[in-house]
mmCIF file of C-alpha atoms and ligand atoms in Angstrom:
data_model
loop_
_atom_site.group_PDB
_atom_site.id
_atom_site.type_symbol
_atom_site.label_atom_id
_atom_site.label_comp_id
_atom_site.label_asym_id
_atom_site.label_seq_id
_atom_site.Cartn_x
_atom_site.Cartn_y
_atom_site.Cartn_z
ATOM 1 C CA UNK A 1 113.862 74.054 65.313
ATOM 2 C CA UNK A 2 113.580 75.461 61.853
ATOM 3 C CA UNK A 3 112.352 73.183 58.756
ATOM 4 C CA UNK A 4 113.163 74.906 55.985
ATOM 5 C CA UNK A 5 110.987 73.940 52.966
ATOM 6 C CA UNK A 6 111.039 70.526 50.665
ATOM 7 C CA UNK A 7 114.154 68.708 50.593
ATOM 8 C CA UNK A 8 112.346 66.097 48.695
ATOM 9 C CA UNK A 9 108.782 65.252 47.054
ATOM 10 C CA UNK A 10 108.985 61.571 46.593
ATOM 11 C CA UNK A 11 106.535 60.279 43.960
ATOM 12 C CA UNK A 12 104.676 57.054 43.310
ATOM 13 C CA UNK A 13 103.647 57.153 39.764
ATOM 14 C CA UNK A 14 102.497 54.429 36.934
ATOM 15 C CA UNK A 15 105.509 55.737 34.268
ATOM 16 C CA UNK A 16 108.237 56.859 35.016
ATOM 17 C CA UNK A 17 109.366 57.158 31.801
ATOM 18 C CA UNK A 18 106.656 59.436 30.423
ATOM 19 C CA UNK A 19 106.793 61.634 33.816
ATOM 20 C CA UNK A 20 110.617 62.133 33.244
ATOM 21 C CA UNK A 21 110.041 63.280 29.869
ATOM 22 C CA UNK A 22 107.716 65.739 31.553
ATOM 23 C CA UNK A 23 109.439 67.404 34.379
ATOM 24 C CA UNK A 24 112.356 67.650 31.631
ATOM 25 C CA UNK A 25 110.327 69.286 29.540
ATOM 26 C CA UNK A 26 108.644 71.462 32.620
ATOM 27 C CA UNK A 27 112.482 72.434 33.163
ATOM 28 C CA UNK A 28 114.004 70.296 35.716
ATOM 29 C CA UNK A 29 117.445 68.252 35.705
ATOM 30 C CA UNK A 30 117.786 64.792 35.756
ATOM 31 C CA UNK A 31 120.235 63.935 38.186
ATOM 32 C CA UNK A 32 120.730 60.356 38.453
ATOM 33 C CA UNK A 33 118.665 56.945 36.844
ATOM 34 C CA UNK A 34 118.259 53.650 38.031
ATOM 35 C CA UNK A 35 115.728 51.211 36.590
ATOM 36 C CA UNK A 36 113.766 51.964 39.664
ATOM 37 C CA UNK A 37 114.223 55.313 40.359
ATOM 38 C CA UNK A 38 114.432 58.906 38.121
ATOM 39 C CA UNK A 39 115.972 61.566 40.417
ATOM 40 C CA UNK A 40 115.816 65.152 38.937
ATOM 41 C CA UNK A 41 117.956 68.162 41.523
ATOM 42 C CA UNK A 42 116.992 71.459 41.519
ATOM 43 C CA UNK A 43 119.250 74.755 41.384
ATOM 44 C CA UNK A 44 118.569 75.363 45.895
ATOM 45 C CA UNK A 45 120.091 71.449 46.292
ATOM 46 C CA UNK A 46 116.006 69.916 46.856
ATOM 47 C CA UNK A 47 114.467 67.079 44.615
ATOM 48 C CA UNK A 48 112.020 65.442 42.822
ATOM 49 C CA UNK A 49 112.141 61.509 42.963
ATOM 50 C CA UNK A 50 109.720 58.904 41.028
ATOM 51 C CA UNK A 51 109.712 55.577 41.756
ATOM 52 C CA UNK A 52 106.750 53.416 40.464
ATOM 53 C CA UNK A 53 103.833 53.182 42.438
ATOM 54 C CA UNK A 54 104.550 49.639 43.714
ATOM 55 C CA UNK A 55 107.808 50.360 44.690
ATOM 56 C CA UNK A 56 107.782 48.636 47.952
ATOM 57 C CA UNK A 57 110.012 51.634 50.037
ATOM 58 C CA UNK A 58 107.277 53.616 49.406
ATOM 59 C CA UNK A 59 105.700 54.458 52.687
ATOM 60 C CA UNK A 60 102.284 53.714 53.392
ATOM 61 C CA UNK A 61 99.912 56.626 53.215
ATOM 62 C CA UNK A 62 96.212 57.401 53.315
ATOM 63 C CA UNK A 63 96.835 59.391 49.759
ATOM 64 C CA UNK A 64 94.789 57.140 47.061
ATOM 65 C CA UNK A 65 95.637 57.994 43.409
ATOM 66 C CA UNK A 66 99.260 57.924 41.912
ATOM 67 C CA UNK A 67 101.627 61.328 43.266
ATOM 68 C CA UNK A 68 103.529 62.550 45.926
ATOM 69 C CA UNK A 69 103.151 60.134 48.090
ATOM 70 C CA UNK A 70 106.326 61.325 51.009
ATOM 71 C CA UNK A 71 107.447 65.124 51.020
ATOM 72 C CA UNK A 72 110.880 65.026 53.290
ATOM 73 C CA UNK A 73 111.680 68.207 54.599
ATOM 74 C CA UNK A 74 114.588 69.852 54.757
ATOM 75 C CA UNK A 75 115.644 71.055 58.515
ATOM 76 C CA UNK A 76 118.930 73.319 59.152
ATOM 77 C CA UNK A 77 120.720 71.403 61.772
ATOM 78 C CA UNK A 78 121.515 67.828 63.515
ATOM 79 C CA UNK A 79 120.482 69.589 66.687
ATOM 80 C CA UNK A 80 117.289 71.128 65.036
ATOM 81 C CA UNK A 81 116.536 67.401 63.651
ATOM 82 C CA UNK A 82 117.462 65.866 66.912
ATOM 83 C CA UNK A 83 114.644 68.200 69.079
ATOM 84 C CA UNK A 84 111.760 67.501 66.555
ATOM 85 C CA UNK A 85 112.291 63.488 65.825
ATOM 86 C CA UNK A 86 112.667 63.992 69.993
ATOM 87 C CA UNK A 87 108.917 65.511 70.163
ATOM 88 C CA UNK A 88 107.501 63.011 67.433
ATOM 89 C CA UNK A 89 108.844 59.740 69.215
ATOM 90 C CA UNK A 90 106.678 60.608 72.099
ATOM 91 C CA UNK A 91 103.191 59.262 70.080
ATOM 92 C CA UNK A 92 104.354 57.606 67.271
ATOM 93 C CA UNK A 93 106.835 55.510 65.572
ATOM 94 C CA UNK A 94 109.805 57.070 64.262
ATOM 95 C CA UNK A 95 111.869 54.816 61.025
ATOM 96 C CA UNK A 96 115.975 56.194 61.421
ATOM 97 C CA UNK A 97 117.693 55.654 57.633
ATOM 98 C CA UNK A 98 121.374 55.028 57.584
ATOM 99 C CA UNK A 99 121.978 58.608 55.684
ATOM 100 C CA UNK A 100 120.398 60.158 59.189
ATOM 101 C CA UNK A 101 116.681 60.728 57.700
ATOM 102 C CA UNK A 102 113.654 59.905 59.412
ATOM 103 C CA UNK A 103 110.255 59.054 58.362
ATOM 104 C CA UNK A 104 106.870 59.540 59.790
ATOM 105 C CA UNK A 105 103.480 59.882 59.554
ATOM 106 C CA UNK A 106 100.999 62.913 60.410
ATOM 107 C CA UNK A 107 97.556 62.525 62.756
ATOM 108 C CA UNK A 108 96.442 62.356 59.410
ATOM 109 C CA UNK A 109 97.959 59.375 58.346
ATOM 110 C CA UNK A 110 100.073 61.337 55.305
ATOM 111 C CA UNK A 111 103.716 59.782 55.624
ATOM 112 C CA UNK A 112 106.227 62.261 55.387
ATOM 113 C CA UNK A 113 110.057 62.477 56.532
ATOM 114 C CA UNK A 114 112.805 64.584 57.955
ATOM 115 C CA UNK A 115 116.254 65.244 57.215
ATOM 116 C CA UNK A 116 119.485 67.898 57.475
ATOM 117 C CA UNK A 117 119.672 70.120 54.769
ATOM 118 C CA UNK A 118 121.771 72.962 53.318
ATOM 119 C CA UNK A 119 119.811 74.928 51.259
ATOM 120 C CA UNK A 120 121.340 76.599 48.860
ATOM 121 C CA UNK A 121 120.742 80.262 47.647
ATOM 122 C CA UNK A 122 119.497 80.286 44.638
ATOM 123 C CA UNK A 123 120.173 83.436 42.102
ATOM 124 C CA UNK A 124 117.713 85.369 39.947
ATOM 125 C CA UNK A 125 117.136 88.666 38.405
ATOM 126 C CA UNK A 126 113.904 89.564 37.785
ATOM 127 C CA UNK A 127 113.513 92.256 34.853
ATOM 128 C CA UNK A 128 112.352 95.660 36.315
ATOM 129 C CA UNK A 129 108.900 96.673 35.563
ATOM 130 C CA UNK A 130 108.650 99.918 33.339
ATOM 131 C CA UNK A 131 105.214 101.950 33.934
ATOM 132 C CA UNK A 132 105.090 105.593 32.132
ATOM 133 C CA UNK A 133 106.372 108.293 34.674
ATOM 134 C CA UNK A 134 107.992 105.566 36.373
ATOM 135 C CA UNK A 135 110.528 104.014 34.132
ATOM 136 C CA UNK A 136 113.019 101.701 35.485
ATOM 137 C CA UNK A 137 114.185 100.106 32.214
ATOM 138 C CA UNK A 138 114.989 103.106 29.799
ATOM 139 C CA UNK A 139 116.570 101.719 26.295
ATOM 140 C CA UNK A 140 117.004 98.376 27.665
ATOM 141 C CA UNK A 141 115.309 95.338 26.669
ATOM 142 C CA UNK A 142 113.563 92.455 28.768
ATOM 143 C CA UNK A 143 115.301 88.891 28.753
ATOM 144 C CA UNK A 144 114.931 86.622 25.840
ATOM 145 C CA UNK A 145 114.438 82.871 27.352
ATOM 146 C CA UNK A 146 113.910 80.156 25.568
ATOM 147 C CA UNK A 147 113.069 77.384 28.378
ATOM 148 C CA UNK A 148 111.803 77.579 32.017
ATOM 149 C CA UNK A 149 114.348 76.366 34.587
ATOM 150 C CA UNK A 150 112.631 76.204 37.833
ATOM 151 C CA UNK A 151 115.050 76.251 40.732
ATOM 152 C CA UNK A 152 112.866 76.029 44.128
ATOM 153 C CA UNK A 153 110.048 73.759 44.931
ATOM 154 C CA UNK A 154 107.943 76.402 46.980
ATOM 155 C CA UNK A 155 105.142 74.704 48.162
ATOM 156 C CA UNK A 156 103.372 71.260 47.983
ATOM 157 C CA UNK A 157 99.305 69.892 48.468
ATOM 158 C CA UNK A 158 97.159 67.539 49.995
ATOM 159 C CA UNK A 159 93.529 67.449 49.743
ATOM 160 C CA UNK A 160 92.291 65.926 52.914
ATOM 161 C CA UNK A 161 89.390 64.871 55.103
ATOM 162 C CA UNK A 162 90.059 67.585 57.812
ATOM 163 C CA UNK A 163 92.434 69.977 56.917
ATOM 164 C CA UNK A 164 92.127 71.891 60.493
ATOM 165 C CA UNK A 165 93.215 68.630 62.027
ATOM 166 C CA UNK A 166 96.221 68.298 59.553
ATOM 167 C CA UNK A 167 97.166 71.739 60.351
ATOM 168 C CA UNK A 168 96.664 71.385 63.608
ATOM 169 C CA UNK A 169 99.886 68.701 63.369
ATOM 170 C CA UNK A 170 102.045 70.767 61.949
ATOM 171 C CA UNK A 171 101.678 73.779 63.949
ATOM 172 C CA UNK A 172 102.398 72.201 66.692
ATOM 173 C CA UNK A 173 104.557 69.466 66.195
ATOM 174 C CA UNK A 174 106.553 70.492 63.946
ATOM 175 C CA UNK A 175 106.862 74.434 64.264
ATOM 176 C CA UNK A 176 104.894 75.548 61.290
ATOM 177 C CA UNK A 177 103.054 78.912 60.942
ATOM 178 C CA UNK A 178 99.479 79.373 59.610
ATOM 179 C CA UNK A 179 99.422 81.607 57.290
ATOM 180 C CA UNK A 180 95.978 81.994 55.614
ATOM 181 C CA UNK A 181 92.631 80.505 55.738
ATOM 182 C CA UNK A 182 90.413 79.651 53.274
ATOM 183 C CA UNK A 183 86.764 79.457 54.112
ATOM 184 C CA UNK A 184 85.633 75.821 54.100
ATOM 185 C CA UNK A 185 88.602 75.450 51.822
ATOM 186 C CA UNK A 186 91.577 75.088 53.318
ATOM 187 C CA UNK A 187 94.414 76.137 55.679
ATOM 188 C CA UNK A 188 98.002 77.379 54.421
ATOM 189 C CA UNK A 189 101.227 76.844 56.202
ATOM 190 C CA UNK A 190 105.182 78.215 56.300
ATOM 191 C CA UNK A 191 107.909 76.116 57.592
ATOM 192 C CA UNK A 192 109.264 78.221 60.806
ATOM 193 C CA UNK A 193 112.538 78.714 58.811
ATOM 194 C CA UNK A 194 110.841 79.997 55.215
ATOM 195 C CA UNK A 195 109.701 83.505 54.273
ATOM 196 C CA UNK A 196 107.952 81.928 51.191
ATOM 197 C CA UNK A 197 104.212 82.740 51.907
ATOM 198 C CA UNK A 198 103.039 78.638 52.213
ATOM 199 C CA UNK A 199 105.241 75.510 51.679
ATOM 200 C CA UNK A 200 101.975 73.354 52.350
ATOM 201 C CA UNK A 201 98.401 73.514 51.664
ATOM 202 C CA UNK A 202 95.721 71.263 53.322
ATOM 203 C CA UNK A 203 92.827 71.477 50.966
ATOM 204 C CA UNK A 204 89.398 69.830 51.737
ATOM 205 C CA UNK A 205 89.221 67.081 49.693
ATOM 206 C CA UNK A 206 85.556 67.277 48.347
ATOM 207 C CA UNK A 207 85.950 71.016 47.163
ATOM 208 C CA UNK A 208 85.682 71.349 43.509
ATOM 209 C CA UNK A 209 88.956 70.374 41.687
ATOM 210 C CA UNK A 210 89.369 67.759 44.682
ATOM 211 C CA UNK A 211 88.702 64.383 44.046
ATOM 212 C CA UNK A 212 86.512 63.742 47.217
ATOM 213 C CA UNK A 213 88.830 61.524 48.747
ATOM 214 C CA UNK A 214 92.753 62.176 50.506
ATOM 215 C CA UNK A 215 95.045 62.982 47.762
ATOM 216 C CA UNK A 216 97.914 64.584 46.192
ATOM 217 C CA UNK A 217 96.711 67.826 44.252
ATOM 218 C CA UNK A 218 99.684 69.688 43.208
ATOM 219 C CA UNK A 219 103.596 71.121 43.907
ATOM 220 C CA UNK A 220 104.544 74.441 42.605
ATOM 221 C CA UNK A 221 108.014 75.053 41.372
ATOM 222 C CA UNK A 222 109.506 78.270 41.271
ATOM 223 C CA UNK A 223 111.086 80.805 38.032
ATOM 224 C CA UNK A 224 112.175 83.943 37.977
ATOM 225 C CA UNK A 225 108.883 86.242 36.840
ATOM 226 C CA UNK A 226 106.194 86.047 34.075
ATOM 227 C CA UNK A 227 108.284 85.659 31.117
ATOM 228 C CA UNK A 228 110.007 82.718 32.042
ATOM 229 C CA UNK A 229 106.538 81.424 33.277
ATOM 230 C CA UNK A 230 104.706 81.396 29.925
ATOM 231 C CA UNK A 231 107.797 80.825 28.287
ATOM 232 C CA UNK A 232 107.838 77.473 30.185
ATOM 233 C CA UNK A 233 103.739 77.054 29.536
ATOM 234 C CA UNK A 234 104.659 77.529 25.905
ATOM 235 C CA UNK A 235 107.356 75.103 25.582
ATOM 236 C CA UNK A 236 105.311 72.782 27.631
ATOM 237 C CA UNK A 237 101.970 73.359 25.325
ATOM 238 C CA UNK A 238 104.020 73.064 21.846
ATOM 239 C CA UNK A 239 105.598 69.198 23.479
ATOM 240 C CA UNK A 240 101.630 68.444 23.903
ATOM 241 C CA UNK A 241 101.339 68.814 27.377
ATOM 242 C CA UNK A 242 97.772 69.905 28.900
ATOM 243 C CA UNK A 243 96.959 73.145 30.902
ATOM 244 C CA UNK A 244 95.509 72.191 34.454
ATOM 245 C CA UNK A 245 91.959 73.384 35.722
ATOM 246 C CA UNK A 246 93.228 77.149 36.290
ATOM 247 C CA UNK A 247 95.270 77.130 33.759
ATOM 248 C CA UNK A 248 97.452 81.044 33.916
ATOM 249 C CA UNK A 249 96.507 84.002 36.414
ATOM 250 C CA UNK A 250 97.468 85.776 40.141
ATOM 251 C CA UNK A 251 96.488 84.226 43.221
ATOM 252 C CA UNK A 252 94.579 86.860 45.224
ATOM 253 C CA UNK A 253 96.014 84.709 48.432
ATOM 254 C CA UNK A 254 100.263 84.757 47.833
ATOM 255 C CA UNK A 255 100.048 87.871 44.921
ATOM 256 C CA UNK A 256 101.703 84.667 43.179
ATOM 257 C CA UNK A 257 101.351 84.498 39.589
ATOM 258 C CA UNK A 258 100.384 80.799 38.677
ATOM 259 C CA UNK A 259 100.166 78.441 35.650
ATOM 260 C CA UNK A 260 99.489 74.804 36.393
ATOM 261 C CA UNK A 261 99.753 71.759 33.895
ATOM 262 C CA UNK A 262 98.597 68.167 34.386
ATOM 263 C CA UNK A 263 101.028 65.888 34.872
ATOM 264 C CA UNK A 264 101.343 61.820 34.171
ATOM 265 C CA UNK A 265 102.389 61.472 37.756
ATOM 266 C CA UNK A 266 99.051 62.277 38.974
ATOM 267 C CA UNK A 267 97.824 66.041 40.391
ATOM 268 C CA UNK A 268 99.311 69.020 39.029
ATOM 269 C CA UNK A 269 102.359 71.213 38.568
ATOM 270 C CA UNK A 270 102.447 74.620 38.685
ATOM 271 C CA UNK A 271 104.698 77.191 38.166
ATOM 272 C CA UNK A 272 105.249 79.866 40.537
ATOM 273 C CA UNK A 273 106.840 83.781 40.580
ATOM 274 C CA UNK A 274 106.462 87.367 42.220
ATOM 275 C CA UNK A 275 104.742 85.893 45.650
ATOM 276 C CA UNK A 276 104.505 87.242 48.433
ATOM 277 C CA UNK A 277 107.295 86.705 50.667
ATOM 278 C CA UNK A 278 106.621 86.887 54.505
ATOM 279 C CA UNK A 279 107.824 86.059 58.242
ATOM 280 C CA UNK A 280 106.897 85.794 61.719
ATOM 281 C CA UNK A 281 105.306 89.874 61.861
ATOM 282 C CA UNK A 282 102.802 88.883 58.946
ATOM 283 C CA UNK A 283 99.530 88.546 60.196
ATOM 284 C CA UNK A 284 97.482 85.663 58.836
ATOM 285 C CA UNK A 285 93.801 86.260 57.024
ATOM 286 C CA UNK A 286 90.168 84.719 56.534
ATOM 287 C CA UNK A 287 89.328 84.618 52.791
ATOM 288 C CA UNK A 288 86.077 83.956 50.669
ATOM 289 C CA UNK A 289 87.453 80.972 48.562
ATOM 290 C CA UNK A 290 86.922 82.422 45.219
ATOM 291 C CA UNK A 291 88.098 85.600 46.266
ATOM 292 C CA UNK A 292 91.201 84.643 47.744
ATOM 293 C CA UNK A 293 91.925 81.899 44.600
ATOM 294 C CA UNK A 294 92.376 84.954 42.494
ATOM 295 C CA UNK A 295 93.115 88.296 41.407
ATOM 296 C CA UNK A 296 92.286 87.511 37.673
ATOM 297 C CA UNK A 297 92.581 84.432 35.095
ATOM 298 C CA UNK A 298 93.627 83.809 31.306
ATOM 299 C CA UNK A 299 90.444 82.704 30.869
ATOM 300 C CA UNK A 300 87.644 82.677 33.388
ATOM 301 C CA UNK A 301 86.262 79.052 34.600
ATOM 302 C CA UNK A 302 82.851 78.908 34.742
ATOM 303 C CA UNK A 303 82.219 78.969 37.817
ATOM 304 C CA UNK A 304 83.439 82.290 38.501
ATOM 305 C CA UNK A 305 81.618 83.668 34.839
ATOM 306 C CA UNK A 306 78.629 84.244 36.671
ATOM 307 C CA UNK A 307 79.435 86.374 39.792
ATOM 308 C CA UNK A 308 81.857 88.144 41.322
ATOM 309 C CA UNK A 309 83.048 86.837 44.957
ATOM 310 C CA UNK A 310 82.330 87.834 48.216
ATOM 311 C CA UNK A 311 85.101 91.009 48.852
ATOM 312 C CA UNK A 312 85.639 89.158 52.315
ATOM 313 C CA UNK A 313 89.116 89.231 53.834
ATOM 314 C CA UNK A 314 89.758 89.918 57.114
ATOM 315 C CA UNK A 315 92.676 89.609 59.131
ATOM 316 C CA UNK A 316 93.028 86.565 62.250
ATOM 317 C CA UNK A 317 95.303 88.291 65.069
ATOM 318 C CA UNK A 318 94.836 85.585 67.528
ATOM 319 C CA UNK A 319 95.284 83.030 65.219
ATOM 320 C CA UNK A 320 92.412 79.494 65.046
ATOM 321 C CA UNK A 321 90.517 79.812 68.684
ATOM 322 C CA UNK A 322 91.859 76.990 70.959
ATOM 323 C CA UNK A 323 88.622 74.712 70.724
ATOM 324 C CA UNK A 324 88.791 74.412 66.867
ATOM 325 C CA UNK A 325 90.704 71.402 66.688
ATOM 326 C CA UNK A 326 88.804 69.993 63.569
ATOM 327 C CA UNK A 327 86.952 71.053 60.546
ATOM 328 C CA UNK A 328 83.427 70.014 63.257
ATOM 329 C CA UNK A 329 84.274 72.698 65.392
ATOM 330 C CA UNK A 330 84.457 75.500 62.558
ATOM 331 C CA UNK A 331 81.484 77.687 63.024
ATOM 332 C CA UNK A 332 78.631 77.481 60.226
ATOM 333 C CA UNK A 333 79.775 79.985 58.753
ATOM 334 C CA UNK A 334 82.980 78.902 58.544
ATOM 335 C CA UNK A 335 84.157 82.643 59.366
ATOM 336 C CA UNK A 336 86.711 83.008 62.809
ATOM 337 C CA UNK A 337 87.562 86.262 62.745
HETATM 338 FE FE1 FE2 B 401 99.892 76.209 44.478
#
């Protein structure tokens, strides 16, 4: 029953003016404009829509704050759809669109939706890396780039009262696989027909950088390697735009080289490149927080000036024990494996 990834992060937001002028100048496409409704397409066939926050066919969600406020993911067949809407009816209500999508909404009371998708394969050619004794570029420049174009949306994130709970949901109602834990931070998840390393995040929503209360936090979007990455930041710092709390580094969690911005619709947006790519033989981990949040940073927030983290990683080959069902039963600890 695969899902595949985002088909669509639907966004409630107060402008919609000034947040088109920023995913433009982030690198996206506008695709079509109503007075309602700013849709932007991205290279794989997925979107980005913003509607105002009023908008009435917004769903109703527990997320406060302007943002994403319905992700509808993409699934690979009518069959595939059929089985999973199939499973959801069973406990919950299930709204059928004319165009064949459905919407729904989690234990958690997030709203999200459902629909056939054909992703398409998206292109890129990352420079090779040169080291000395080990030269794969010999009298041959890297690419110039003037712009980022991002042409995935890799993952999306909630912060939320109990993120086991939430992943709890999607494991097993919709096929997802766990892919990392954070201690008392937060669980990641891949769609059962991705090999990116998370397409979703459940965060807890009174870490630092959370607002303390269910939210969107951020989407990434995905380029081609580090060049086009700060080229983007660049272009996007030079139109006035501001760098998010982490501003530029590598992900210890994902290898995946990161720079976030603000953004007017509420939460964040980050650019994404050179993750880790994974499937159903990876094995998922335990992390220290800080640890796993990164490898290194541009410049080093203060609360990670201080001390180094905890060197704790440690790998989960039976997955979350059966009687962990919410962030209560986690041991004090936090630790699992
Ligand atoms: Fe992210």
């Amino acid at each position: 029953m695969p899902v595949t990834g985002v088909e669509t992060l639907v966004y409630g937001v107060n402008d919609i003016e000034e947040c088109v002028t920023f995913f433009t100048d982030f690198g996206l496409t506008l695709h079509d404009r109503t007075e309602a409704c700013a849709r932007f397409r991205l290279d794989e066939g997925s979107h980005v829509e913003l509607r105002h926050i009023d908008d009435p066919t917004l769903p109703e969600t527990i997320l406060q704050d302007t943002g994403v406020r319905e992700v509808i993911w993409g699934v690979d067949t009518e069959e595939s759809l059929e089985a999973l809407v199939k499973g959801l009816e069973t406990d919950r209500k299930v709204l059928h669109d004319n165009d064949g999508t459905v919407h729904f909404h989690s234990d958690d009371g997030l709203a999200f939706g459902l629909r056939v998708f054909t992703r398409k394969k998206v292109v890129y050619s990352p420079d090779p890396v040169n080291a000395p004794g080990h030269v794969n570029r010999l009298n041959v420049s890297r690419k110039w780039k003037t712009r980022a174009r991002p042409k995935t949306i890799n993952h999306v994130v909630f912060a939320v009262p109990d993120f086991v709970k939430s992943y709890r949901f999607f494991e097993e109602r919709l096929g997802f696989r766990l892919t990392e834990y954070q201690l008392f931070c937060g669980i990641y998840l891949r769609c059962d027909g991705a090999n990116d390393h998370h397409n979703l995040f459940f965060l807890d929503q009174n870490m630092a950088g959370a607002p303390g209360y269910p939210a969107f936090h951020h989407a990434n979007f995905g380029v081609e390697d580090i060049d086009e990455m700060m080229v983007g930041a660049n272009y996007m710092s030079r139109r006035g735009w501001t760098y998010g709390m982490l501003g530029t580094g590598r992900h210890r969690i994902s290898s995946a080289l990161f720079t976030y911005f603000r953004c007017p619709t509420g939460g964040e947006v980050e650019y994404g490149t050179d993750s880790d790519y994974i499937d159903d033989n990876y094995v998922p981990r335990e992390w220290d927080a800080l640890f796993g949040l990164q490898s290194w940073m541009g410049l080093l927030p203060d609360f990670l000036k201080n001390a180094e983290p905890e060197w704790h990683a440690k790998h989960i080959t039976k997955g979350f024990p059966d009687h962990i069902r919410t962030k209560a039963d986690l041991p004090e600890d936090g630790k699992i494996a």
